[in-house]
Tab-separated table of C-alpha atoms in Angstrom:
chain	number	residue	atom	x	y	z
L	1	MET	CA	89.245	108.365	132.221
L	2	MET	CA	88.686	112.120	132.208
L	3	GLY	CA	86.721	111.810	135.401
L	4	ASP	CA	89.622	109.922	137.048
L	5	ILE	CA	92.101	112.628	136.308
L	6	SER	CA	89.864	115.338	137.469
L	7	THR	CA	89.108	113.334	140.646
L	8	ILE	CA	92.725	112.884	141.363
L	9	GLN	CA	93.454	116.598	140.913
L	10	LYS	CA	90.610	117.441	143.296
L	11	ILE	CA	92.034	114.975	145.901
L	12	ASN	CA	95.560	116.490	145.689
L	13	SER	CA	94.286	120.049	146.070
L	14	THR	CA	92.042	119.147	148.924
L	15	SER	CA	94.784	117.146	150.656
L	16	LYS	CA	97.119	120.218	150.473
L	17	GLU	CA	94.425	122.511	151.880
L	18	LEU	CA	93.725	120.059	154.735
L	19	LYS	CA	97.389	119.969	155.556
L	20	ASN	CA	97.731	123.757	155.363
L	21	PHE	CA	94.777	124.488	157.652
L	22	GLY	CA	95.780	121.900	160.231
L	23	PHE	CA	93.115	119.348	159.814
L	24	ALA	CA	95.700	116.587	159.163
L	25	ASP	CA	99.014	116.012	160.820
L	26	SER	CA	100.818	114.527	157.752
L	27	MET	CA	100.437	114.425	153.999
L	28	GLN	CA	99.366	110.765	154.185
L	29	ASP	CA	96.555	111.698	156.663
L	30	SER	CA	95.391	114.556	154.528
L	31	PHE	CA	95.491	112.402	151.392
L	32	SER	CA	93.412	109.592	152.990
L	33	GLN	CA	90.851	112.187	154.390
L	34	ALA	CA	90.496	113.860	150.941
L	35	ARG	CA	90.176	110.376	149.341
L	36	LYS	CA	87.347	109.566	151.705
L	37	ILE	CA	85.620	112.722	150.656
L	38	TYR	CA	85.764	112.229	146.976
L	39	MET	CA	85.657	108.410	146.765
L	40	PRO	CA	83.638	106.974	149.641
L	41	GLU	CA	82.059	104.123	147.590
L	42	GLU	CA	85.253	102.971	145.957
L	43	ASP	CA	86.765	101.748	149.205
L	44	LYS	CA	83.962	99.272	149.599
L	45	ASN	CA	84.191	98.042	146.040
L	46	SER	CA	87.984	97.924	145.748
L	47	SER	CA	88.413	94.727	147.749
L	48	ILE	CA	86.791	91.557	146.388
L	49	THR	CA	85.691	89.139	149.108
L	50	PHE	CA	84.884	85.462	148.370
L	51	SER	CA	82.651	83.481	150.519
L	52	SER	CA	84.593	80.278	149.966
L	53	ASN	CA	87.987	79.160	148.813
L	54	GLY	CA	86.349	77.507	145.731
L	55	GLU	CA	85.094	80.822	144.376
L	56	ALA	CA	88.487	82.354	144.731
L	57	MET	CA	90.048	79.416	142.820
L	58	GLU	CA	87.314	79.656	140.148
L	59	ALA	CA	87.993	83.413	139.685
L	60	LEU	CA	91.737	82.778	139.488
L	61	SER	CA	91.336	79.956	136.958
L	62	TYR	CA	89.048	82.225	134.898
L	63	ASN	CA	91.619	85.056	134.833
L	64	PHE	CA	94.383	82.626	134.066
L	65	LYS	CA	92.493	81.100	131.142
L	66	LYS	CA	91.636	84.566	129.845
L	67	TYR	CA	95.328	85.616	129.906
L	68	LYS	CA	96.395	82.378	128.422
L	69	ASP	CA	94.000	82.707	125.511
L	70	MET	CA	95.237	86.257	124.912
L	71	SER	CA	98.848	85.298	124.939
L	72	ASP	CA	98.106	82.255	122.681
L	73	SER	CA	96.356	84.491	120.086
L	74	ARG	CA	99.296	86.956	120.194
L	75	MET	CA	101.812	84.194	119.811
L	76	LYS	CA	99.856	82.792	116.857
L	77	LYS	CA	99.838	86.221	115.153
L	78	MET	CA	103.563	86.589	115.740
L	79	SER	CA	104.317	83.145	114.318
L	80	GLU	CA	102.254	84.072	111.162
L	81	GLN	CA	104.201	87.285	110.851
L	82	ILE	CA	107.450	85.399	111.124
L	83	THR	CA	106.486	82.852	108.477
L	84	GLU	CA	105.403	85.763	106.211
L	85	LEU	CA	108.748	87.464	106.734
L	86	GLN	CA	110.562	84.186	105.998
L	87	GLU	CA	108.653	83.788	102.717
L	88	TYR	CA	109.400	87.337	101.802
L	89	MET	CA	113.115	86.907	102.494
L	90	LYS	CA	113.124	83.697	100.349
L	91	GLN	CA	111.489	85.517	97.489
L	92	MET	CA	114.021	88.412	97.728
L	93	LEU	CA	116.935	85.939	97.704
L	94	ASN	CA	115.510	84.151	94.709
L	95	LYS	CA	115.103	87.480	92.884
L	96	GLN	CA	118.580	88.438	93.715
L	97	GLN	CA	120.048	85.113	92.622
L	98	SER	CA	117.984	85.027	89.376
L	99	ARG	CA	119.471	88.403	88.352
L	100	PRO	CA	122.509	88.074	86.090
L	101	VAL	CA	125.804	89.279	87.395
L	102	VAL	CA	126.274	92.951	86.788
L	103	SER	CA	129.973	92.708	86.317
L	104	SER	CA	129.660	90.388	83.286
L	105	GLN	CA	126.985	92.509	81.562
L	106	PRO	CA	129.180	95.527	80.532
L	107	VAL	CA	131.730	93.223	78.866
L	108	HIS	CA	128.922	91.762	76.681
L	109	GLN	CA	127.437	95.067	75.986
L	110	GLU	CA	130.810	96.624	74.877
L	111	VAL	CA	131.358	93.763	72.395
L	112	SER	CA	127.768	94.090	71.071
L	113	GLN	CA	128.001	97.860	70.796
L	114	ALA	CA	131.283	97.977	68.888
L	115	PRO	CA	129.830	96.723	65.536
L	116	GLN	CA	126.854	99.181	65.972
L	117	GLN	CA	129.204	102.079	66.543
L	118	LYS	CA	131.121	101.234	63.406
L	119	VAL	CA	127.921	101.126	61.369
L	120	VAL	CA	126.774	104.438	62.806
L	121	GLN	CA	130.195	106.072	62.139
L	122	GLN	CA	130.104	104.777	58.508
L	123	GLN	CA	126.699	106.274	58.000
L	124	ARG	CA	127.948	109.594	59.402
L	125	ASN	CA	130.922	109.525	57.071
L	126	THR	CA	128.761	108.945	54.026
L	127	SER	CA	126.373	111.745	55.080
L	128	SER	CA	129.257	114.103	55.842
L	129	GLU	CA	130.815	113.536	52.415
L	130	SER	CA	127.546	114.810	50.740
L	131	LYS	CA	127.079	117.943	52.840
L	132	PRO	CA	128.810	118.529	56.185
L	133	TYR	CA	126.738	120.387	58.644
L	134	ASN	CA	128.369	123.215	60.477
L	135	GLN	CA	126.645	125.312	63.071
L	136	ARG	CA	128.007	128.592	61.780
L	137	GLN	CA	127.587	127.766	58.137
L	138	GLY	CA	124.507	125.642	58.288
L	139	SER	CA	124.096	123.180	55.337
L	140	PHE	CA	125.892	125.497	52.881
L	141	THR	CA	129.177	124.664	51.334
L	142	PRO	CA	131.766	127.177	50.126
L	143	ASP	CA	130.935	126.286	46.605
L	144	ASP	CA	127.295	127.356	47.080
L	145	VAL	CA	128.300	130.913	47.991
L	146	LYS	CA	131.347	132.140	46.105
L	147	ILE	CA	132.876	135.546	46.726
L	148	GLU	CA	133.509	136.095	43.049
L	149	ASN	CA	129.751	135.843	42.349
L	150	ILE	CA	128.821	138.421	45.035
L	151	PHE	CA	131.574	140.961	44.635
L	152	TYR	CA	132.612	142.238	41.224
L	153	CYS	CA	136.293	142.816	40.934
L	154	GLY	CA	136.478	143.860	37.323
L	155	ASN	CA	136.371	147.164	35.341
L	156	LYS	CA	133.513	149.526	36.024
L	157	LYS	CA	131.592	150.295	32.895
């Protein structure tokens, strides 16, 4: 393919030069002359001649069979892909239908969470009665640290 592109570029540049220097009257003439220069053998091989009508029919039937086989294989692949997609869609629909309805789940969860919350709150209340935890005070209570024990307010002796 790389040779084809370079050949076409050479033909184009040569045809322009032939036209500029007056060797050809029109662009078509210059293009055909440049093509004869760079591709002399291709003109002979480009046209296929058949010695009889039977050979032409045989070649056409061969090409037809080849294209038919290719299209049949492509259609078979496409039908397989379609069946795979249909099966996948069925699986996805079954998964979606097998899932429980989302709107009914929160109602059940709220009912089931309410007794658990009461138990947790009761546990917190019992623990808070023993020693409440305050971030500033920590686990100390006012009885643990009395001002009277720290500061002496009596007579100096």
